[in-house]
Short mmCIF file of C-alpha atoms in Angstrom, two decimals:
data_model
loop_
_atom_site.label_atom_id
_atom_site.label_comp_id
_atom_site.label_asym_id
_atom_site.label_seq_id
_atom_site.Cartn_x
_atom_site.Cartn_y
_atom_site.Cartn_z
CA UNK A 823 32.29 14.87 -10.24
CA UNK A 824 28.68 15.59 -11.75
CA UNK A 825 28.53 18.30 -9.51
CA UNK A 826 32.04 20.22 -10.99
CA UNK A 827 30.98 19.21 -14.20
CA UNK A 828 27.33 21.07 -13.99
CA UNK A 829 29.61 24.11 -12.75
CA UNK A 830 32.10 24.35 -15.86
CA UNK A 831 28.87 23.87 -17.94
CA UNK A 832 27.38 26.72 -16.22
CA UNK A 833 30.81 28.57 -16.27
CA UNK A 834 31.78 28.49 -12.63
CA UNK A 835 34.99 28.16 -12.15
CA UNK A 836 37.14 27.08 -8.54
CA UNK A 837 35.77 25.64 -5.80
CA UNK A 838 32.34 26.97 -4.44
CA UNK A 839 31.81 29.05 -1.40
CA UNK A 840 29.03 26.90 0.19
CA UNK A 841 29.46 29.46 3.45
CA UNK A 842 26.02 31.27 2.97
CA UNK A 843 24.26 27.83 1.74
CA UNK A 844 20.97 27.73 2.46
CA UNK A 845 20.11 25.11 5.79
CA UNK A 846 18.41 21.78 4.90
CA UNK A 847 15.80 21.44 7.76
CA UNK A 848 13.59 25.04 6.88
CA UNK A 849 13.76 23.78 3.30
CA UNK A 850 12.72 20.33 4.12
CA UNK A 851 9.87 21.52 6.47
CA UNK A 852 8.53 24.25 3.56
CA UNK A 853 8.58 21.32 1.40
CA UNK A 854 6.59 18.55 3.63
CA UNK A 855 3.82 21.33 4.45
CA UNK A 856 3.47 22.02 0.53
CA UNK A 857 2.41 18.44 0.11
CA UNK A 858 -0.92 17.59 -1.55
CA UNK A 859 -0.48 13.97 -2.66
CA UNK A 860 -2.49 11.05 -1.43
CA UNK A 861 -0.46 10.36 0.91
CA UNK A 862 0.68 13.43 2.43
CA UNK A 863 0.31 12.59 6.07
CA UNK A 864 2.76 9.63 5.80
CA UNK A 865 4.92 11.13 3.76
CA UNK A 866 5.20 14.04 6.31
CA UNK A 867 5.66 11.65 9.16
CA UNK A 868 8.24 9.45 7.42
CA UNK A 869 10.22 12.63 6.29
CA UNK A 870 10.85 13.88 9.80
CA UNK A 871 11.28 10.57 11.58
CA UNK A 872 14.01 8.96 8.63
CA UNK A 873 14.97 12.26 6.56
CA UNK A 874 15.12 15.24 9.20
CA UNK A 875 16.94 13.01 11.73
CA UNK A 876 19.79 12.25 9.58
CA UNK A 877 20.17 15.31 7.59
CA UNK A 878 18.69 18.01 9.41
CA UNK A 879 21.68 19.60 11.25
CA UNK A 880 23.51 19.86 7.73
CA UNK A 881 23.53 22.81 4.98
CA UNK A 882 21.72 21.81 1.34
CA UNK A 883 25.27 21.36 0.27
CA UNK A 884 26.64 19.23 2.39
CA UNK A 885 23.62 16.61 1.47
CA UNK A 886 26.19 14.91 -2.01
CA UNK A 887 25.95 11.42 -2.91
CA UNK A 888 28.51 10.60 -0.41
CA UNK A 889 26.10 11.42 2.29
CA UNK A 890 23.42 10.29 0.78
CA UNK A 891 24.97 6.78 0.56
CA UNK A 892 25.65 6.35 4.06
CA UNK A 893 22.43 7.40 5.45
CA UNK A 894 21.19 4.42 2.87
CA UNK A 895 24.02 2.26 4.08
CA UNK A 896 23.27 2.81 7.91
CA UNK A 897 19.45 2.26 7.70
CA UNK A 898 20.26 -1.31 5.84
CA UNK A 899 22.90 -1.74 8.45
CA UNK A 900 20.53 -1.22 11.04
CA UNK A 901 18.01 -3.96 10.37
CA UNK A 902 14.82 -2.14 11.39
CA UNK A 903 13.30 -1.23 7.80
CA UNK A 904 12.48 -3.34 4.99
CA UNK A 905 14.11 -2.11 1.88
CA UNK A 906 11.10 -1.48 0.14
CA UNK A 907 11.10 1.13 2.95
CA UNK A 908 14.45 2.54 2.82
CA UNK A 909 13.43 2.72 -1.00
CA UNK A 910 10.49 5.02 -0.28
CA UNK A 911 12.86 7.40 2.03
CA UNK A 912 15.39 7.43 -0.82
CA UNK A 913 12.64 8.43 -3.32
CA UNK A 914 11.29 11.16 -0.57
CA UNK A 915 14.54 13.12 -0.22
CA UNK A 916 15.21 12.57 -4.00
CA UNK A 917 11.28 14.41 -4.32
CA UNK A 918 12.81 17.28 -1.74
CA UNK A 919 15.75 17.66 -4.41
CA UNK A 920 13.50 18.12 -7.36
CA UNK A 921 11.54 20.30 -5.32
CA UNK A 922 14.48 22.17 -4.24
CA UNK A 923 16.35 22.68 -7.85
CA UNK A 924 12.79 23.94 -9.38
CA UNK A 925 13.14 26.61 -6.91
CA UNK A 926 16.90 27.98 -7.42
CA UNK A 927 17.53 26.36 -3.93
CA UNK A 928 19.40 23.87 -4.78
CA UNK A 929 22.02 22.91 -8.42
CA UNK A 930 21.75 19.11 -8.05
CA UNK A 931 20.03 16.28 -7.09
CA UNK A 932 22.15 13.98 -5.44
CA UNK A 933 19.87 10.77 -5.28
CA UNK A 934 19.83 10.66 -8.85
CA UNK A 935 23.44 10.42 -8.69
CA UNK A 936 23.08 6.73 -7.19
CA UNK A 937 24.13 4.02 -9.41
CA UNK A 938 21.30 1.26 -9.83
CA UNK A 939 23.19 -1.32 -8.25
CA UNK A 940 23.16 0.38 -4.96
CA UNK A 941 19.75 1.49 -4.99
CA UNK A 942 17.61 -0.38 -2.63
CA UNK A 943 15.47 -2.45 -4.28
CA UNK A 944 11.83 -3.59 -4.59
CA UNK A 945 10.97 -6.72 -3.06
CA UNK A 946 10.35 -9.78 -4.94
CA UNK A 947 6.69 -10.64 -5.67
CA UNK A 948 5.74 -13.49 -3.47
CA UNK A 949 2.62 -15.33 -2.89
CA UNK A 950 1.28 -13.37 0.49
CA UNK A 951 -1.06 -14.90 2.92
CA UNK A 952 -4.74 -14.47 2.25
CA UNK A 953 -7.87 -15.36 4.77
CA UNK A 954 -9.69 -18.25 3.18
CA UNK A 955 -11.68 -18.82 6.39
CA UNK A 956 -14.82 -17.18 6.39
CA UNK A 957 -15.21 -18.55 10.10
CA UNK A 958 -12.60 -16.56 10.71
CA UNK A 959 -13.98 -13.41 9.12
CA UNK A 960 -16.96 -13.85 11.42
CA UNK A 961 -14.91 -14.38 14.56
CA UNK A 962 -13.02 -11.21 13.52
CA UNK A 963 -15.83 -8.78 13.04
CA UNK A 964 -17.24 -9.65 16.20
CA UNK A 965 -14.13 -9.27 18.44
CA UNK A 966 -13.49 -5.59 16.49
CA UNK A 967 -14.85 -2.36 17.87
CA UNK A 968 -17.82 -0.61 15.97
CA UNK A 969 -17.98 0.53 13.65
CA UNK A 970 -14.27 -1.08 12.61
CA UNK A 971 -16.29 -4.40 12.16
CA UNK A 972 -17.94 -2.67 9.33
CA UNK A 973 -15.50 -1.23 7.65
CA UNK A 974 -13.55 -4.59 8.26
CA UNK A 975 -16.62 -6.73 6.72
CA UNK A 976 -17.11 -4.03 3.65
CA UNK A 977 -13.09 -4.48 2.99
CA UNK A 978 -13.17 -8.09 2.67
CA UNK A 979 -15.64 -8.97 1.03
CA UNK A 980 -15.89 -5.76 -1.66
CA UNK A 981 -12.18 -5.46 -1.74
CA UNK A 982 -12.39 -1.30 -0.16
CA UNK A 983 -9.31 -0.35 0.74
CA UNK A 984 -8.82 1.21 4.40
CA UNK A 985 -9.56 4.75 3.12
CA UNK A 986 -12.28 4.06 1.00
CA UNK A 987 -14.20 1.81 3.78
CA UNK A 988 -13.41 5.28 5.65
CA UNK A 989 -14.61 7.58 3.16
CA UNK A 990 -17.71 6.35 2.65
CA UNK A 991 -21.06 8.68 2.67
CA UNK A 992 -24.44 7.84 3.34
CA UNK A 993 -25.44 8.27 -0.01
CA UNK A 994 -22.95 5.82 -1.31
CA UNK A 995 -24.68 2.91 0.41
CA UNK A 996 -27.93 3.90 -1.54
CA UNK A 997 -27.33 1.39 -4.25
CA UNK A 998 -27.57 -1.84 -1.93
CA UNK A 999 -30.52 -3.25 -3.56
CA UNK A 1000 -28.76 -2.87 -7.37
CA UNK A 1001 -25.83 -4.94 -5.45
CA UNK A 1002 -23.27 -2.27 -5.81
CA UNK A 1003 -21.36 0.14 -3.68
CA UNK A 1004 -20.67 3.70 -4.87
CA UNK A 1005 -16.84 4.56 -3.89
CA UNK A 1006 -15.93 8.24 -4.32
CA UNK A 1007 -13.39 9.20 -1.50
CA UNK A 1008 -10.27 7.96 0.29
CA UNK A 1009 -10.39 9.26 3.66
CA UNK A 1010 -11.67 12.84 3.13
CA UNK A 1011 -9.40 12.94 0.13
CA UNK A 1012 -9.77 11.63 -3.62
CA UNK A 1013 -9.42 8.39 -4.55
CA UNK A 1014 -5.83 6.74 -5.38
CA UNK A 1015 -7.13 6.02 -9.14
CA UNK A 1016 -7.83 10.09 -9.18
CA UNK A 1017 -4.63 11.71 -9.61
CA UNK A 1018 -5.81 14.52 -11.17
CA UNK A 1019 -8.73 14.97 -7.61
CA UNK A 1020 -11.04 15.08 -11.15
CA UNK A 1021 -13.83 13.63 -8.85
CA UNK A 1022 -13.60 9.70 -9.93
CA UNK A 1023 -16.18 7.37 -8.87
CA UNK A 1024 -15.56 3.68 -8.98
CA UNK A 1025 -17.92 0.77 -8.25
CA UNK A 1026 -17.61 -2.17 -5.86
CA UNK A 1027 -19.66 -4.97 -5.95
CA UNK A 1028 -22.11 -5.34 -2.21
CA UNK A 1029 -21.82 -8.29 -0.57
CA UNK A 1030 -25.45 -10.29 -0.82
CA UNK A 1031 -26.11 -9.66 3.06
CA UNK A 1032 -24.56 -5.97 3.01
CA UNK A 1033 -27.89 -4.52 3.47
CA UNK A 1034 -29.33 -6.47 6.53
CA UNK A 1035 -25.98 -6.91 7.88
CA UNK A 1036 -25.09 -2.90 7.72
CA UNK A 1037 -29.14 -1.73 8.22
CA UNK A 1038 -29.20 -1.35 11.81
CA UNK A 1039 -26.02 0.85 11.85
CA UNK A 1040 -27.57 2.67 9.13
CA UNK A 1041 -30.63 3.49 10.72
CA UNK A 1042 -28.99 4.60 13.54
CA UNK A 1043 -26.82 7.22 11.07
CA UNK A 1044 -30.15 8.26 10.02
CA UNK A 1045 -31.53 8.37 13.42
CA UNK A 1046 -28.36 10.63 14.72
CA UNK A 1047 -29.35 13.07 11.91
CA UNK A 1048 -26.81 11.98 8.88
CA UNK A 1049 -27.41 13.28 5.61
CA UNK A 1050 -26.79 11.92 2.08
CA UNK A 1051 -23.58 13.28 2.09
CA UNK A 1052 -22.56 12.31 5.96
CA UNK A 1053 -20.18 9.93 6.83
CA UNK A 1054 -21.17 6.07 7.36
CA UNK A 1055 -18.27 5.54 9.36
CA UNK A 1056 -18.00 8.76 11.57
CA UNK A 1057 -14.81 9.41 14.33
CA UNK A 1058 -16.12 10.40 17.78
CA UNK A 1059 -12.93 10.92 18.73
CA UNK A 1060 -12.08 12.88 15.64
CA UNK A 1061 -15.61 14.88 16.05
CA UNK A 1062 -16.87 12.93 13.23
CA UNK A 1063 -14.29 13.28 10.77
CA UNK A 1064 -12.83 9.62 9.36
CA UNK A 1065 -11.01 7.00 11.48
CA UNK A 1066 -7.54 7.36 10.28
CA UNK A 1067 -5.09 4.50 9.30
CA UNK A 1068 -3.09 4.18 12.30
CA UNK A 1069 -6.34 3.50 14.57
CA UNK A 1070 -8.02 1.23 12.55
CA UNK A 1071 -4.84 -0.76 12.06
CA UNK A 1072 -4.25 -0.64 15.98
CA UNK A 1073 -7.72 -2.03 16.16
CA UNK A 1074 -6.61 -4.84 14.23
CA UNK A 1075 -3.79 -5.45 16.14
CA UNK A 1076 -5.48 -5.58 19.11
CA UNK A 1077 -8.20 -8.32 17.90
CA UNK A 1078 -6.32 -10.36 15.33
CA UNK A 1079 -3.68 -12.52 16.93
CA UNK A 1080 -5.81 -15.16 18.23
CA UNK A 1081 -7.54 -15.78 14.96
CA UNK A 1082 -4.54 -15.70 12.42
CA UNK A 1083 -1.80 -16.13 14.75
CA UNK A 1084 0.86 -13.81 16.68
CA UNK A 1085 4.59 -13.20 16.46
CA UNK A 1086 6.50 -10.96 18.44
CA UNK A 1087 8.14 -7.89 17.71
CA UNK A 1088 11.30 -6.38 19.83
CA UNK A 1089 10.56 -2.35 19.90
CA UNK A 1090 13.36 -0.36 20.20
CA UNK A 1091 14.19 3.00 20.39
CA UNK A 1092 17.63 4.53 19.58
CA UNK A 1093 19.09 1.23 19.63
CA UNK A 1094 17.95 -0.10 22.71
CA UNK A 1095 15.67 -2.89 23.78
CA UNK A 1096 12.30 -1.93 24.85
CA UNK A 1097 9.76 -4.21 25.20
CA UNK A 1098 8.63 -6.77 23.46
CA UNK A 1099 4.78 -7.02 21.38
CA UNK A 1100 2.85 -9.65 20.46
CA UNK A 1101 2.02 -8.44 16.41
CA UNK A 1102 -0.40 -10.34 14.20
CA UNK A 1103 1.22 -12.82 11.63
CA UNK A 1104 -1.25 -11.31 9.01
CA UNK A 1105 -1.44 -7.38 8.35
CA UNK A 1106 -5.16 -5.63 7.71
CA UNK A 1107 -4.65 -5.26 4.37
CA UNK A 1108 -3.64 -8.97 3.96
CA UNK A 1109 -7.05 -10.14 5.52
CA UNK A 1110 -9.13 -7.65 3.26
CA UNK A 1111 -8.50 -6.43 -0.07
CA UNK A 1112 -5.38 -8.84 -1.03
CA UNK A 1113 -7.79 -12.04 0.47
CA UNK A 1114 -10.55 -10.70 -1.84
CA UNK A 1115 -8.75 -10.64 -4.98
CA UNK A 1116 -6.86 -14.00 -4.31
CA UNK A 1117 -10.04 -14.88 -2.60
CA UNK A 1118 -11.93 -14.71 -6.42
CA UNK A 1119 -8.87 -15.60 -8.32
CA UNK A 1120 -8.14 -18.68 -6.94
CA UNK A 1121 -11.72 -19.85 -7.22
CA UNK A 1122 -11.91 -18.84 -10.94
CA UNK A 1123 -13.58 -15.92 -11.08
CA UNK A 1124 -12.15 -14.23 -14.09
CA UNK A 1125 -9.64 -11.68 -14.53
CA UNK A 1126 -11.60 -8.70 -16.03
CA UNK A 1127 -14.13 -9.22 -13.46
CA UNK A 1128 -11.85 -9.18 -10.32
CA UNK A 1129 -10.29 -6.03 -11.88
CA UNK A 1130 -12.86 -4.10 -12.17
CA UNK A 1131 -14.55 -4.90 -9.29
CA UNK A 1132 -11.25 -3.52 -6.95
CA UNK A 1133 -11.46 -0.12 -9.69
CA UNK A 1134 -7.66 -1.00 -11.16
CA UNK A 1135 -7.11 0.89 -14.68
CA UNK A 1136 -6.79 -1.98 -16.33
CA UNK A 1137 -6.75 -6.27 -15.81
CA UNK A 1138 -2.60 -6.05 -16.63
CA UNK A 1139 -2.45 -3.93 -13.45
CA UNK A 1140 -4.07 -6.77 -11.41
CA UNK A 1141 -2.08 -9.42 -13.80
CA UNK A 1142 1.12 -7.95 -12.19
CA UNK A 1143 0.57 -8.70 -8.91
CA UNK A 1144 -1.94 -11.69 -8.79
CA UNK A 1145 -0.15 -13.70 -11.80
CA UNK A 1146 0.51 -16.56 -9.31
CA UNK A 1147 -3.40 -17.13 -9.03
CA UNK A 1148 -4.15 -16.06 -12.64
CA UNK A 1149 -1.75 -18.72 -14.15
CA UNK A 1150 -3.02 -21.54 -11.53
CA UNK A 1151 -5.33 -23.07 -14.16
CA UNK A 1152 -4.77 -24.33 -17.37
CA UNK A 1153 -6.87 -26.00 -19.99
CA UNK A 1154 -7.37 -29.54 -20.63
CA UNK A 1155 -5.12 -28.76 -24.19
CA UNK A 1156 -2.23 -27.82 -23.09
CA UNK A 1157 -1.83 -30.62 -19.84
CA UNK A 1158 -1.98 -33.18 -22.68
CA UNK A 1159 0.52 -36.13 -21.62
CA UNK A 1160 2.03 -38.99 -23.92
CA UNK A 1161 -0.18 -41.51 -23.48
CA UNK A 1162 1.65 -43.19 -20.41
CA UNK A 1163 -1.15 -44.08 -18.18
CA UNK A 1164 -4.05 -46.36 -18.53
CA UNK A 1165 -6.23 -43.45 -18.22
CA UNK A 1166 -4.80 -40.86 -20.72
CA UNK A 1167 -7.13 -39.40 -23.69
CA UNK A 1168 -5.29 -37.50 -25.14
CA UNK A 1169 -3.68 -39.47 -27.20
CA UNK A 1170 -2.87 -43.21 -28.27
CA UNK A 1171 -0.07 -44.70 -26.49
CA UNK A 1172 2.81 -46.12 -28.76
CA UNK A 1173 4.94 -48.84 -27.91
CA UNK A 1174 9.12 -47.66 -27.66
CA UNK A 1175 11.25 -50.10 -29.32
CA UNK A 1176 14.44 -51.15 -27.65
CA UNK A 1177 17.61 -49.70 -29.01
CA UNK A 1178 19.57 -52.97 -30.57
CA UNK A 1179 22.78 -53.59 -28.75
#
């Protein structure tokens, strides 16, 4: 209906000849390979294995909310993504439509066309698993690979995310002795707080035994020949360039079940069974960055402090998703009783009188 309705509006009249309509896969592909965003890479990746699969085959026209529907309706029936997931696909293809109108390519954007009730929706905030065990931390950085340990160590207990543990130059680590950490890159990329790649710099604060923990791998950076603005954390298999997600999270996998517990996970692949893999019951990012925040929240450390020290715009931002720890505490004032215990001082305890009969 929105679609015949944009048509009148634009004087069109009958139905439209969609025979010479352009095909949604070359589209699709000149759209993914235009991408600049943080996260291009997974975008890309997630576009061909959930978008390009479904509607690839299919002219730009033939993509209406119909379709679009039950693609969403046969990933939810399918059981194998989260809907925060299906969520993100959804927003992809409705990125490609946007794309695709700005260019004359396309009239209409179908996924805006999806009533909120049938959008997939955001999962509700719930109070995720954090390491409290700094046992455990130790056991884990020495069962992971060099230099993941490092990066694994610098993510826990200065709250780096993945990319920014990557990203990290030589120069960066220069401010050990002030007990701070200069963060300027994600990856080989800007920073997530930089969306205008203006050249932000945040700073983390070092752990106290950063410096003659990290020293010896630092020498030997400065012994291979790094300079100030050489990676910390080079890729030999990448000829130096940074460890990417996937690996470093593989690593994880790899080391972390016997220290914060396994599950397993049934692979499959078009449907069928194909083996089954022994996952850890806490992600990376669970054990770093998320444990540091609730790490320092839960012990009191104040919000403002916490916030800045993880580089979000502002403590509201950390508020939202760390309210849980940030309410835990309250003062003596406002956990005033009635006076009902022998020990009570905040107030004097009144005798009741019994109601007459």
């Amino acid at each position: 209906m929105g679609e015949i309705e944009g048509r009148i509006s634009r004087g069109h009249v009958g139905i439209e000849d969609t025979s010479d309509a352009p095909a949604f896969q070359p589209l699709f592909d000149a759209f993914l390979d235009g991408l600049i965003n943080r996260n291009a890479d997974d975008d890309r990746s997630r576009g061909r294995r959930h978008v390009v699969s479904r509607f690839g085959k299919l002219r730009l026209a033939d993509v209406d909310l119909a379709a679009v529907m039950e693609w969403i309706d046969a990933q939810r029936a399918a059981g194998e993504l989260s809907d925060a997931s299906i969520r993100h696909n959804m927003n992809l293809l409705s990125r490609f439509f946007s794309w695709a109108v700005a260019r004359g390519k396309a009239t209409i954007n179908p996924v805006r066309q999806i009533p909120m009730g049938s959008r997939p929706s955001q999962g509700v905030k719930t109070d995720r698993r954090w390491l409290d065990d700094d046992a455990i931390v130790r056991k884990l950085i020495a069962d992971l690979e060099e230099p993941i340990n490092f990066m694994f160590y610098l993510a826990n207990r200065s709250g780096l995310r993945t990319g920014e543990a990557a990203g990290l130059r030589m120069s960066d680590l220069a401010f050990l002795d002030e007990g701070i950490i200069r963060v300027r890159f994600s990856y080989d990329g800007p920073l997530k707080e930089d969306k205008k790649s203006a050249g932000k710099v945040k700073w983390v604060p070092a752990p106290e035994d950063c410096a003659e923990f990290l020293g010896p791998w630092l020498a030997q950076r400065q012994a291979q020949g790094a300079g100030p603005e050489d990676r910390v954390f080079p890729c030999k298999r990448r000829k130096g360039l940074c460890f990417r997600k996937e690996y470093v999270e593989s690593c994880w996998e790899e080391a972390a079940p016997k220290h914060v517990g396994s599950r397993e996970v049934l692979l499959k692949k078009k449907g069928e069974k194909i083996a089954n893999e022994v996952k850890p019951t806490m992600t990376w990012y669970e054990a770093t960055r998320h444990s540091f925040v609730s790490r320092h929240l839960a012990r009191g450390a104040s919000l403002d402090e916490v916030s800045a020290a993880v580089g979000h715009s502002s403590p509201v931002v950390t508020k939202r998703f760390y309210d849980h720890y940030v309410r835990r505490s309250f003062s003596p004032k406002l956990r005033a009783g009635l006076g009902l215990t022998s020990t009570q001082t905040g107030g004097r305890v009144v005798a009741m009188k019994k109601a007459a009969r």
